[in-house]
Coordinates of C-alpha atoms and ligand atoms in Angstrom, one line a residue:
M1 CA 94.1 6.7 -27.5
N2 CA 97.4 8.3 -26.7
D3 CA 100.7 6.4 -26.8
G4 CA 100.7 5.6 -23.1
Q5 CA 97.2 4.3 -23.3
Q6 CA 98.0 2.1 -26.3
S7 CA 101.1 0.6 -24.9
L8 CA 99.4 -0.2 -21.6
L9 CA 96.6 -1.8 -23.5
L10 CA 99.0 -3.9 -25.6
S11 CA 100.9 -5.1 -22.5
S12 CA 97.8 -5.9 -20.4
S13 CA 96.0 -7.7 -23.3
S14 CA 99.0 -9.8 -24.0
R15 CA 98.4 -11.5 -20.7
F16 CA 94.9 -12.5 -21.8
S17 CA 95.2 -14.5 -25.0
P18 CA 91.9 -15.7 -26.6
P19 CA 91.3 -19.4 -26.7
Q20 CA 92.3 -21.1 -29.9
G21 CA 89.7 -22.5 -32.2
V22 CA 86.7 -21.1 -30.3
K23 CA 84.3 -18.5 -31.7
L24 CA 82.5 -16.6 -29.0
S25 CA 79.3 -14.7 -29.5
Y26 CA 77.4 -12.2 -27.3
G27 CA 74.3 -14.5 -27.6
T28 CA 71.0 -14.3 -25.9
A29 CA 72.4 -12.8 -22.7
G30 CA 76.1 -12.1 -23.0
F31 CA 79.1 -14.4 -23.5
R32 CA 78.8 -17.9 -22.0
A33 CA 81.2 -20.8 -22.1
D34 CA 83.3 -23.1 -20.0
A35 CA 84.9 -20.7 -17.4
S36 CA 88.4 -21.8 -18.5
L37 CA 87.8 -20.2 -21.9
L38 CA 86.7 -16.9 -20.7
P39 CA 89.5 -14.8 -19.1
S40 CA 90.4 -13.0 -22.4
T41 CA 86.7 -12.4 -23.2
V42 CA 86.0 -11.0 -19.7
Y43 CA 89.1 -8.8 -19.9
R44 CA 87.9 -7.4 -23.3
V45 CA 84.3 -6.9 -22.1
G46 CA 85.9 -4.9 -19.3
I47 CA 87.3 -2.6 -22.0
L48 CA 83.9 -2.5 -23.8
A49 CA 82.2 -1.5 -20.5
A50 CA 84.6 1.4 -20.1
L51 CA 84.1 2.6 -23.6
R52 CA 80.3 2.3 -23.2
S53 CA 80.5 4.4 -20.1
L54 CA 82.6 7.0 -21.9
K55 CA 80.2 7.1 -24.8
T56 CA 77.1 7.4 -22.7
G57 CA 78.6 9.6 -20.0
S58 CA 76.8 7.2 -17.5
I59 CA 77.6 4.3 -15.2
I60 CA 77.6 0.9 -16.8
G61 CA 77.3 -2.6 -15.1
L62 CA 79.4 -5.7 -15.8
M63 CA 78.1 -8.9 -14.4
I64 CA 80.0 -12.2 -14.2
T65 CA 77.4 -15.0 -14.4
A66 CA 76.2 -17.9 -16.4
S67 CA 72.8 -17.9 -14.8
H68 CA 71.1 -21.2 -15.4
N69 CA 74.1 -23.0 -16.9
K70 CA 76.1 -25.7 -15.2
V71 CA 78.6 -24.6 -12.5
S72 CA 81.7 -25.1 -14.6
D73 CA 80.4 -22.5 -17.1
N74 CA 80.6 -18.8 -16.6
G75 CA 79.7 -15.7 -18.5
V76 CA 79.8 -12.0 -18.7
K77 CA 77.2 -9.4 -19.7
I78 CA 76.8 -5.6 -19.7
A79 CA 74.0 -3.5 -18.1
D80 CA 73.4 -0.3 -20.0
P81 CA 72.7 3.1 -18.3
N82 CA 69.0 2.4 -17.9
G83 CA 69.8 -0.9 -16.2
G84 CA 68.7 -2.9 -19.3
M85 CA 70.7 -5.1 -21.6
L86 CA 73.6 -3.8 -23.7
S87 CA 72.3 -1.8 -26.7
Q88 CA 72.1 -4.4 -29.6
H89 CA 73.9 -1.8 -31.8
W90 CA 77.1 -2.6 -29.8
E91 CA 76.8 -6.4 -29.9
P92 CA 78.8 -6.8 -33.2
F93 CA 81.6 -4.8 -31.6
A94 CA 81.5 -7.1 -28.5
D95 CA 81.7 -10.2 -30.8
A96 CA 84.6 -8.6 -32.7
L97 CA 86.5 -7.7 -29.5
A98 CA 86.1 -11.2 -28.0
N99 CA 87.4 -12.9 -31.2
A100 CA 90.3 -10.5 -32.1
P101 CA 93.2 -12.9 -32.5
S102 CA 96.0 -10.7 -31.1
P103 CA 96.6 -7.5 -29.0
Q104 CA 97.4 -5.6 -32.2
H105 CA 94.1 -6.6 -33.7
L106 CA 92.4 -5.6 -30.5
L107 CA 94.0 -2.2 -30.5
L108 CA 93.0 -1.7 -34.2
L109 CA 89.4 -2.6 -33.5
I110 CA 89.2 -0.3 -30.5
N111 CA 90.8 2.6 -32.3
E112 CA 88.4 2.2 -35.3
F113 CA 85.4 1.9 -33.0
V114 CA 86.4 4.8 -30.8
G115 CA 86.8 6.9 -34.0
K116 CA 83.5 5.8 -35.5
E117 CA 81.5 6.4 -32.3
G118 CA 83.3 9.6 -31.5
I119 CA 84.3 8.4 -28.0
L120 CA 86.5 10.9 -26.1
M121 CA 89.5 9.1 -24.5
D122 CA 91.3 12.1 -23.2
G123 CA 92.0 10.7 -19.8
V124 CA 89.9 13.5 -18.4
S125 CA 86.4 12.1 -19.2
Q126 CA 85.9 9.4 -16.7
A127 CA 84.2 6.1 -17.1
E128 CA 82.6 4.2 -14.2
V129 CA 81.7 0.6 -14.2
L130 CA 79.9 -1.4 -11.4
L131 CA 81.1 -5.0 -11.2
G132 CA 79.1 -7.9 -9.8
R133 CA 79.4 -11.6 -9.8
D134 CA 77.3 -14.6 -8.7
T135 CA 78.5 -17.5 -6.5
R136 CA 80.4 -19.5 -9.2
P137 CA 83.9 -20.5 -8.0
S138 CA 85.4 -19.1 -11.2
G139 CA 83.8 -15.7 -10.6
D140 CA 86.6 -14.1 -8.5
A141 CA 89.4 -14.7 -11.0
L142 CA 87.2 -13.5 -13.9
L143 CA 86.3 -10.4 -12.0
E144 CA 90.0 -9.6 -11.7
A145 CA 90.3 -10.0 -15.5
A146 CA 87.4 -7.6 -16.0
R147 CA 89.0 -4.9 -13.9
Q148 CA 92.5 -5.0 -15.6
F149 CA 91.5 -2.1 -17.8
H150 CA 90.1 -0.1 -14.9
G151 CA 91.4 1.6 -11.8
D152 CA 89.8 1.1 -8.4
K153 CA 87.7 3.7 -6.8
C154 CA 90.1 4.9 -4.2
G155 CA 89.1 7.3 -1.4
G156 CA 90.6 8.4 1.9
L157 CA 94.0 7.0 2.7
G158 CA 94.0 5.1 -0.5
A159 CA 93.7 8.3 -2.4
V160 CA 96.5 9.9 -0.4
F161 CA 98.7 6.8 -1.1
M162 CA 97.9 6.9 -4.8
D163 CA 98.8 10.6 -4.9
M164 CA 102.2 9.9 -3.3
L165 CA 102.8 7.0 -5.6
K166 CA 101.9 9.0 -8.6
T167 CA 104.3 11.8 -7.7
L168 CA 107.1 9.3 -7.0
M169 CA 106.4 7.6 -10.4
M170 CA 106.5 10.9 -12.3
L171 CA 109.8 11.8 -10.7
L172 CA 111.2 8.4 -11.6
K173 CA 109.9 8.7 -15.1
A174 CA 111.6 12.0 -15.6
W175 CA 114.8 10.6 -14.2
F176 CA 114.7 7.5 -16.5
L177 CA 114.0 9.6 -19.6
K178 CA 116.7 12.1 -18.7
Y179 CA 119.5 9.8 -17.7
L180 CA 118.8 6.4 -19.2
Q181 CA 116.7 7.4 -22.2
L182 CA 114.6 4.3 -21.9
P183 CA 111.3 5.2 -23.5
L184 CA 110.1 1.6 -23.1
W185 CA 109.8 2.2 -19.4
L186 CA 107.0 4.7 -20.2
D187 CA 104.6 1.8 -20.1
L188 CA 105.2 1.3 -16.4
F189 CA 104.4 4.9 -15.7
A190 CA 101.4 5.2 -17.9
F191 CA 99.1 5.4 -14.9
S192 CA 100.6 8.6 -13.8
H193 CA 98.5 10.4 -16.4
Y194 CA 95.3 9.6 -14.6
D195 CA 92.9 11.2 -12.2
N196 CA 93.6 11.5 -8.5
N197 CA 91.6 8.6 -7.1
T198 CA 91.8 6.3 -10.1
V199 CA 94.4 4.4 -12.1
G200 CA 93.4 3.0 -15.4
V201 CA 94.0 3.1 -19.1
V202 CA 91.3 5.7 -19.9
G203 CA 90.5 6.9 -16.4
A204 CA 88.0 4.1 -16.0
V205 CA 86.9 3.4 -12.4
A206 CA 85.7 0.0 -11.5
T207 CA 83.7 -0.5 -8.3
D208 CA 83.3 -4.1 -7.1
M209 CA 79.8 -4.4 -5.7
G210 CA 80.5 -8.0 -4.5
I211 CA 78.4 -11.1 -4.9
L212 CA 75.0 -10.1 -6.2
T213 CA 72.0 -11.4 -8.1
T214 CA 72.1 -10.3 -11.7
P215 CA 68.9 -8.1 -11.2
Q216 CA 70.5 -6.4 -8.2
L217 CA 73.4 -5.2 -10.3
H218 CA 71.0 -4.0 -13.1
W219 CA 68.9 -2.2 -10.4
M220 CA 72.0 -0.5 -9.0
V221 CA 73.1 0.8 -12.4
R222 CA 69.7 2.2 -13.1
A223 CA 69.4 3.7 -9.7
R224 CA 72.8 5.3 -9.8
N225 CA 72.2 6.8 -13.2
K226 CA 68.9 8.3 -11.9
G227 CA 70.8 9.9 -9.0
M228 CA 69.2 7.6 -6.4
Q229 CA 70.8 5.7 -3.5
A230 CA 71.9 2.4 -4.9
S231 CA 73.4 0.2 -2.2
E232 CA 72.3 -3.4 -1.7
Q233 CA 70.6 -2.1 1.5
D234 CA 68.7 0.5 -0.6
Y235 CA 67.5 -2.3 -2.9
F236 CA 66.2 -4.4 0.0
E237 CA 64.6 -1.3 1.6
Q238 CA 62.8 -0.3 -1.6
L239 CA 61.4 -3.8 -2.2
S240 CA 60.3 -4.4 1.4
S241 CA 58.7 -1.0 1.9
S242 CA 56.8 -1.3 -1.4
F243 CA 55.6 -4.8 -0.4
R244 CA 54.4 -3.4 2.9
C245 CA 52.6 -0.6 1.2
L246 CA 50.8 -3.1 -1.1
K247 CA 50.0 -5.3 1.8
D248 CA 48.5 -2.4 3.8
L249 CA 46.2 -1.6 0.8
I250 CA 44.6 -5.1 0.8
P251 CA 40.9 -4.7 1.7
A252 CA 40.3 -6.2 5.1
E253 CA 37.7 -8.7 3.9
K254 CA 40.1 -10.2 1.4
S255 CA 43.0 -10.6 3.8
K256 CA 40.7 -12.8 5.9
F257 CA 40.6 -15.5 3.2
D258 CA 41.4 -18.7 5.0
G259 CA 42.3 -20.9 2.1
L260 CA 45.6 -19.1 1.9
N261 CA 48.6 -19.3 4.2
N262 CA 51.4 -16.8 4.3
K263 CA 54.2 -19.2 3.8
V264 CA 56.2 -19.9 0.6
I265 CA 59.1 -22.4 0.3
V266 CA 61.7 -21.3 -2.2
D267 CA 64.4 -23.4 -3.9
G268 CA 67.4 -21.1 -4.3
S269 CA 69.1 -23.3 -7.0
N270 CA 72.2 -23.4 -4.7
G271 CA 73.0 -20.0 -6.1
V272 CA 73.1 -16.4 -5.0
G273 CA 69.3 -15.8 -4.7
G274 CA 68.7 -17.9 -1.6
V275 CA 71.0 -16.0 0.7
K276 CA 69.6 -12.6 -0.6
L277 CA 66.0 -13.8 -0.2
K278 CA 66.7 -14.7 3.4
V279 CA 67.8 -11.1 4.0
L280 CA 64.8 -9.7 2.2
G281 CA 62.5 -12.1 4.1
S282 CA 63.9 -10.9 7.4
L283 CA 62.5 -7.4 6.6
L284 CA 58.9 -8.7 6.1
N285 CA 56.5 -9.7 8.8
A286 CA 53.5 -10.5 6.6
L287 CA 55.2 -13.3 4.7
V288 CA 57.2 -16.4 5.8
I289 CA 59.9 -17.4 3.3
E290 CA 61.6 -20.7 3.9
V291 CA 64.7 -21.1 1.7
R292 CA 66.1 -24.5 0.6
N293 CA 69.0 -25.1 -1.6
S294 CA 70.7 -21.9 -0.7
S295 CA 74.4 -21.6 -1.6
E296 CA 75.2 -22.2 2.1
D297 CA 73.8 -25.7 2.0
G298 CA 76.8 -27.2 0.1
G299 CA 74.8 -28.4 -2.9
V300 CA 75.9 -27.9 -6.5
L301 CA 74.7 -24.9 -8.4
N302 CA 71.8 -25.6 -10.8
D303 CA 72.3 -29.4 -10.4
G304 CA 68.9 -31.0 -9.9
V305 CA 67.7 -27.7 -8.6
G306 CA 66.6 -24.3 -9.9
A307 CA 64.0 -22.7 -12.1
D308 CA 65.4 -24.1 -15.4
Y309 CA 65.4 -27.7 -14.1
V310 CA 61.9 -27.4 -12.6
Q311 CA 60.4 -25.8 -15.6
K312 CA 62.0 -28.0 -18.3
E313 CA 61.8 -31.3 -16.4
K314 CA 58.6 -30.6 -14.5
V315 CA 59.9 -32.4 -11.5
A316 CA 60.5 -31.3 -7.9
P317 CA 64.0 -29.9 -7.2
H318 CA 66.3 -31.7 -4.7
G319 CA 65.0 -31.3 -1.1
F320 CA 61.3 -31.1 -2.1
G321 CA 58.8 -33.9 -1.9
S322 CA 55.4 -35.1 -0.9
K323 CA 55.9 -33.5 2.6
D324 CA 55.4 -30.2 0.8
A325 CA 52.1 -31.2 -0.8
G326 CA 49.7 -28.3 -0.8
I327 CA 52.3 -25.7 0.2
R328 CA 53.2 -22.9 -2.2
C329 CA 56.6 -23.6 -3.6
A330 CA 58.8 -21.5 -5.9
S331 CA 62.2 -21.9 -7.6
L332 CA 64.8 -19.3 -8.6
D333 CA 67.6 -19.9 -11.1
G334 CA 71.4 -19.6 -10.3
D335 CA 71.5 -15.8 -10.5
A336 CA 67.9 -15.1 -9.5
D337 CA 66.6 -13.5 -12.6
R338 CA 64.0 -16.3 -13.2
L339 CA 61.1 -17.4 -11.0
V340 CA 58.6 -20.2 -11.4
Y341 CA 56.2 -21.6 -8.9
F342 CA 55.1 -25.2 -8.4
I343 CA 52.8 -27.5 -6.5
V344 CA 53.9 -30.9 -5.2
P345 CA 50.8 -33.2 -5.5
P346 CA 50.2 -35.5 -2.5
E347 CA 51.3 -38.7 -4.3
S348 CA 53.8 -37.1 -6.7
S349 CA 56.7 -39.5 -7.2
G350 CA 58.6 -36.4 -8.2
R351 CA 56.2 -34.9 -10.7
I352 CA 54.9 -31.4 -10.0
D353 CA 52.2 -29.0 -11.3
L354 CA 54.2 -26.2 -12.8
V355 CA 53.1 -22.6 -12.4
D356 CA 55.4 -21.0 -14.9
G357 CA 56.3 -17.5 -16.2
D358 CA 53.1 -17.5 -18.4
K359 CA 51.0 -17.9 -15.3
I360 CA 52.9 -15.2 -13.4
L361 CA 52.3 -12.9 -16.3
S362 CA 48.6 -13.8 -16.3
L363 CA 48.3 -13.1 -12.5
F364 CA 50.0 -9.7 -12.9
A365 CA 47.8 -8.9 -15.9
V366 CA 44.6 -9.7 -14.0
F367 CA 45.6 -7.6 -11.1
I368 CA 46.8 -4.6 -13.1
R369 CA 43.8 -4.7 -15.4
E370 CA 41.6 -4.5 -12.3
Q371 CA 43.5 -1.6 -10.8
L372 CA 43.3 0.3 -14.2
S373 CA 39.5 -0.3 -14.3
F374 CA 39.2 1.1 -10.7
L375 CA 41.1 4.2 -11.9
N376 CA 39.0 4.6 -15.0
E377 CA 35.7 4.2 -13.2
N378 CA 36.6 6.9 -10.8
E379 CA 35.4 10.2 -12.0
G380 CA 37.0 11.9 -9.0
I381 CA 40.4 11.5 -10.6
K382 CA 41.1 14.5 -12.8
N383 CA 42.4 14.1 -16.4
S384 CA 42.0 10.4 -16.3
H385 CA 44.8 8.8 -18.2
Q386 CA 43.8 5.9 -20.5
A387 CA 46.9 3.8 -19.8
R388 CA 47.9 1.4 -22.5
L389 CA 48.5 -2.1 -21.1
G390 CA 50.3 -4.6 -23.3
V391 CA 51.8 -8.0 -22.7
V392 CA 54.8 -9.6 -24.4
Q393 CA 55.6 -13.3 -24.8
T394 CA 57.8 -15.6 -26.9
A395 CA 57.0 -18.7 -29.0
Y396 CA 57.6 -20.7 -25.8
A397 CA 54.5 -19.3 -24.3
N398 CA 51.9 -22.0 -23.8
G399 CA 49.1 -21.6 -26.4
A400 CA 46.6 -21.7 -23.6
S401 CA 48.1 -18.7 -21.9
T402 CA 48.0 -16.6 -25.0
N403 CA 44.3 -17.5 -25.5
Y404 CA 43.6 -16.6 -21.9
L405 CA 45.3 -13.2 -22.2
K406 CA 43.5 -12.5 -25.5
Q407 CA 40.2 -13.4 -23.8
L408 CA 41.0 -10.8 -21.2
G409 CA 41.0 -8.3 -24.0
L410 CA 44.8 -7.7 -23.8
E411 CA 47.1 -6.9 -26.7
V412 CA 49.6 -9.8 -26.9
N413 CA 52.9 -9.3 -28.7
F414 CA 55.6 -11.8 -29.6
T415 CA 59.3 -11.4 -29.9
P416 CA 62.3 -13.7 -30.3
T417 CA 63.7 -15.4 -27.1
G418 CA 65.8 -13.1 -25.0
V419 CA 64.9 -10.5 -22.4
K420 CA 66.5 -7.8 -24.6
Y421 CA 63.8 -8.2 -27.2
L422 CA 60.8 -8.6 -24.8
H423 CA 61.9 -5.6 -22.7
E424 CA 62.2 -3.4 -25.7
K425 CA 58.7 -4.2 -26.8
A426 CA 57.2 -3.9 -23.4
A427 CA 58.7 -0.4 -23.0
E428 CA 56.3 0.8 -25.8
F429 CA 53.3 0.6 -23.4
D430 CA 52.3 2.7 -20.3
I431 CA 52.4 -0.6 -18.5
G432 CA 54.1 -3.5 -20.4
I433 CA 54.2 -6.9 -18.8
Y434 CA 56.7 -9.4 -20.3
F435 CA 57.5 -12.9 -19.3
E436 CA 59.1 -15.9 -20.9
A437 CA 57.7 -19.2 -19.9
N438 CA 61.0 -20.0 -18.2
G439 CA 60.1 -17.3 -15.5
H440 CA 62.2 -14.4 -16.8
G441 CA 60.1 -11.2 -16.9
T442 CA 58.9 -8.0 -15.2
V443 CA 56.4 -5.2 -15.5
L444 CA 57.5 -1.9 -17.0
F445 CA 55.9 1.4 -16.2
S446 CA 56.5 4.3 -18.6
E447 CA 57.9 7.4 -16.9
S448 CA 54.9 9.5 -18.0
F449 CA 52.5 7.1 -16.4
V450 CA 54.5 7.0 -13.2
G451 CA 54.6 10.8 -13.2
W452 CA 50.8 10.8 -13.7
L453 CA 50.3 8.4 -10.8
E454 CA 52.5 10.5 -8.6
T455 CA 50.6 13.6 -9.3
R456 CA 47.2 11.9 -8.8
T457 CA 48.3 10.4 -5.5
K458 CA 49.5 13.7 -4.3
E459 CA 46.3 15.4 -5.2
I460 CA 44.4 12.6 -3.4
S461 CA 46.5 13.2 -0.3
S462 CA 45.8 16.9 -0.3
G463 CA 42.1 16.3 -1.0
S464 CA 42.3 18.6 -4.1
N465 CA 40.5 16.2 -6.4
G466 CA 37.5 15.5 -4.2
L467 CA 38.2 11.8 -3.8
S468 CA 37.2 10.2 -0.6
S469 CA 40.3 9.0 1.2
G470 CA 39.2 5.3 1.2
S471 CA 38.0 5.1 -2.4
E472 CA 39.1 2.3 -4.7
G473 CA 40.3 4.8 -7.2
K474 CA 42.7 6.3 -4.7
K475 CA 43.9 2.9 -3.6
A476 CA 44.3 1.7 -7.2
A477 CA 46.6 4.7 -7.9
L478 CA 48.6 4.0 -4.7
R479 CA 48.8 0.2 -5.5
L480 CA 50.1 0.8 -9.1
L481 CA 52.6 3.3 -7.8
A482 CA 53.8 0.7 -5.2
V483 CA 54.0 -2.0 -7.9
S484 CA 56.2 0.3 -10.1
K485 CA 58.6 0.6 -7.1
L486 CA 58.5 -3.1 -6.1
I487 CA 59.0 -4.7 -9.5
N488 CA 62.4 -4.3 -11.0
Q489 CA 62.2 -1.7 -13.8
A490 CA 65.6 -2.7 -15.2
V491 CA 65.3 -6.4 -15.8
G492 CA 63.4 -9.6 -14.7
D493 CA 64.1 -10.1 -11.0
A494 CA 63.0 -13.3 -9.2
L495 CA 63.1 -11.6 -5.8
S496 CA 60.9 -8.7 -6.6
G497 CA 58.7 -10.9 -8.8
L498 CA 58.2 -13.3 -5.8
L499 CA 57.1 -10.5 -3.5
L500 CA 54.6 -9.2 -6.1
V501 CA 53.1 -12.7 -6.7
E502 CA 52.8 -13.1 -2.9
V503 CA 51.1 -9.8 -2.3
I504 CA 48.7 -10.2 -5.3
L505 CA 47.7 -13.7 -4.1
Q506 CA 47.0 -12.2 -0.7
Y507 CA 45.0 -9.3 -2.3
M508 CA 43.0 -11.7 -4.5
G509 CA 42.6 -14.2 -1.6
W510 CA 43.8 -16.9 -3.9
S511 CA 45.6 -20.1 -3.1
I512 CA 48.2 -21.3 -5.6
H513 CA 45.7 -23.9 -6.7
R514 CA 43.1 -21.2 -7.5
W515 CA 45.8 -19.2 -9.4
N516 CA 46.8 -22.4 -11.3
E517 CA 43.2 -22.8 -12.4
L518 CA 43.3 -19.5 -14.4
Y519 CA 43.7 -21.8 -17.5
H520 CA 44.9 -25.2 -18.2
D521 CA 48.3 -25.5 -20.1
L522 CA 48.4 -27.5 -23.2
P523 CA 50.8 -30.4 -22.7
S524 CA 54.3 -29.5 -23.9
R525 CA 57.8 -30.9 -24.1
Q526 CA 61.2 -29.2 -24.6
L527 CA 64.3 -31.0 -25.7
K528 CA 67.9 -30.1 -26.5
V529 CA 69.8 -31.5 -29.5
K530 CA 73.6 -31.4 -29.8
V531 CA 74.6 -30.5 -33.4
A532 CA 77.8 -29.8 -35.2
D533 CA 77.0 -26.0 -35.6
R534 CA 73.9 -24.6 -33.9
N535 CA 74.3 -21.3 -35.8
A536 CA 73.4 -23.2 -39.0
V537 CA 69.8 -22.9 -37.8
I538 CA 68.4 -19.5 -38.9
T539 CA 64.9 -18.6 -37.9
A540 CA 62.3 -15.9 -38.7
N541 CA 58.9 -14.7 -37.4
A542 CA 59.8 -14.6 -33.7
E543 CA 61.7 -17.9 -34.1
T544 CA 58.6 -19.8 -35.3
V545 CA 59.9 -20.6 -38.7
V546 CA 63.2 -22.2 -39.8
V547 CA 64.6 -20.4 -42.9
S548 CA 67.8 -22.4 -43.0
P549 CA 68.8 -25.2 -43.5
P550 CA 66.4 -25.5 -46.5
G551 CA 63.8 -28.3 -46.1
L552 CA 63.9 -28.5 -42.3
Q553 CA 60.7 -26.3 -41.8
E554 CA 58.8 -28.3 -44.4
A555 CA 59.7 -31.5 -42.5
I556 CA 58.7 -30.0 -39.2
N557 CA 55.4 -28.9 -40.7
A558 CA 54.6 -32.4 -42.0
E559 CA 55.4 -33.9 -38.6
T560 CA 53.4 -31.3 -36.6
G561 CA 50.3 -31.7 -39.0
K562 CA 49.9 -35.2 -37.6
Y563 CA 48.9 -34.0 -34.1
H564 CA 45.7 -32.4 -32.8
Q565 CA 46.6 -28.9 -31.5
G566 CA 50.2 -29.6 -32.6
R567 CA 52.7 -26.8 -32.5
C568 CA 56.4 -27.1 -32.8
F569 CA 59.5 -25.0 -33.4
V570 CA 63.3 -25.2 -33.2
R571 CA 65.9 -22.5 -32.6
P572 CA 69.5 -22.3 -31.7
S573 CA 70.2 -21.6 -28.0
G574 CA 72.0 -18.4 -27.3
T575 CA 73.4 -19.6 -24.0
E576 CA 74.2 -23.3 -24.5
D577 CA 75.8 -25.2 -27.4
V578 CA 72.5 -26.9 -28.5
V579 CA 69.5 -26.5 -30.7
R580 CA 66.3 -26.3 -28.7
V581 CA 63.0 -28.1 -29.7
Y582 CA 59.6 -27.1 -28.3
A583 CA 56.5 -29.1 -29.0
E584 CA 52.9 -28.7 -27.8
A585 CA 49.9 -31.0 -28.5
S586 CA 46.6 -32.0 -27.0
T587 CA 48.1 -34.9 -24.9
Q588 CA 51.4 -35.2 -23.1
E589 CA 52.2 -38.4 -25.0
A590 CA 51.6 -36.6 -28.3
A591 CA 53.7 -33.6 -27.3
D592 CA 56.5 -36.0 -26.3
T593 CA 56.3 -37.9 -29.5
L594 CA 56.2 -34.8 -31.6
A595 CA 59.2 -33.3 -29.8
N596 CA 61.2 -36.5 -30.2
S597 CA 60.4 -36.8 -33.9
V598 CA 61.4 -33.2 -34.6
A599 CA 64.6 -33.7 -32.5
K600 CA 65.5 -36.6 -34.9
L601 CA 64.8 -34.3 -37.9
V602 CA 67.2 -31.7 -36.4
D603 CA 69.8 -34.4 -36.0
Q604 CA 69.3 -35.6 -39.6
F605 CA 69.7 -32.1 -41.0
L606 CA 72.4 -30.8 -38.8
G607 CA 73.5 -33.4 -36.4
L608 CA 76.7 -35.2 -35.4
G609 CA 75.6 -38.1 -37.6
S610 CA 74.2 -40.1 -34.6
S611 CA 70.9 -41.1 -36.3
Ligands
G16_701 C1 68.8 -16.1 -20.7 C2 68.0 -15.0 -21.3 C3 66.6 -15.4 -21.4 C4 66.5 -16.7 -22.2 C5 67.5 -17.8 -21.7 C6 67.6 -19.0 -22.5 O1 68.3 -16.4 -19.4 O2 68.1 -13.9 -20.4 O3 65.9 -14.4 -22.1 O4 65.2 -17.2 -22.3 O5 68.8 -17.3 -21.5 O6 68.1 -18.6 -23.7 P1 68.5 -19.6 -24.9 O7 67.3 -20.5 -25.1 O8 68.9 -18.8 -26.0 O9 69.6 -20.5 -24.3 P2 69.3 -16.7 -18.2 O10 68.4 -16.8 -17.0 O11 70.1 -17.9 -18.5 O12 70.1 -15.5 -18.1

């Protein structure tokens, strides 16, 4: 960095002091904490985003959200050029930046990192960052912190005004230097170094994309870097047109299935997803989407509502009850990157039948496997491509779902919790389906397979491969291509996931009950334990084994061994200050007892001394 850049950085960072006595970590999905602790972290992640953009020569996303956490929390995470999560290679730098005790330390860290990574900060290379936030009340102020390091994209009259201001400042600067010899004032004029339409320390431009779902921002970053149109309207247009395409490819006899209605009721978690889903729903005529708990209803974000609550507690969210018995219901989380379905039984007293991320994965797997078999059976398709289909789960996947997927003949892979791990693994396949039980997941298509599908579907249209126009092989290729456009290729996306579930159910002619019968979940229970230091728990083997503290895993094993079909693991959360406990057994009572016993063990080994 040149002197002007350094002094501007020092002066702006001194306005964002890090909180005392708090150690922040990039965690499972970015930094998360009580919003009052975050301004300095968000300011510093703004710097990281600009550096990442300079390093990659691409557009980077910065999202202010704490997703499923309570409303008083907030968070910040980065979307990499492909729309995925920040490269794990940069996470230690993110941690170091967030925890640097003073502006001088911060400057030192940045200079070191910039040198090590060979990042060019010449004020000519330009960084571009897209900013988004969810509906949390603290989002606006945090977004301002994120853009301190950046200039605004400034066109038209704004650009003319900036030009005039810049010229004026340069004249003033020359005058100050010549007559008053006050080099300190240089700080104020540092921005006169920068490019026409931008002001910012390294020529970084920030574009505020407004209130968005997290997956929308990831989608926009990916689309922009691929040179595609990437407005919110483009997002809605791509999803709705792909949905319509898939709907038109449903065989007539299947769409007449009368056990299925075309209505779904969605709990929006009082977050950003409900409003966006209403817009999307208005573009579709083959599906009726009723949204409850949208952010316009005045309810509290993630409080007794939302995918996390529904999945963990297995109860109906606020506003749902026995009046909804038999209707397909779904729930999003606060930033709409998770989706679960549920059924309210007629006499429910609040309990629901959960149709979780594992079942969404299974539904997608059944459909895609069928389309691939249509392709492979069709000799009219030249150079048939044996697409590799793989699925990815975490230790939270219900054991019954894993057995079911294996019985389908699928390759099932496991990674630690966190979309960043699942996504990376799924990207190894031609079609990789990944889902966490909590409803976070998507279907990835390799570029080579999409290219192959595009070529085949063009050949089919021109008749050059001899396929009859109505053949299942042709339709399968068109369906898979439409799925690759509908389902978010950047990250798990509840809105696109919901449309894919809905159109597959219509294609299959399945009710939600029929879908839920694919297999029967083993009873399970999840608990949270507050401990003195959750990072004292170190795990291995995709989080199934505790390595530290010594003796805890042996104690868990001894407890688990007492239960038929017992399975249990513990891991530190990366988004909340707790240790999570997951237990599975042959009865609900047994799963509950096992989870409670292991929670007590965690407390004994690491707790606050409460038991
Ligand atoms: C984030 C991650 C998910 C993870 C979840 C819970 O979800 O993106 O991959 O499953 O946190 O993580 P942990 O158990 O470590 O707290 P979200 O929807 O909150 O962004």
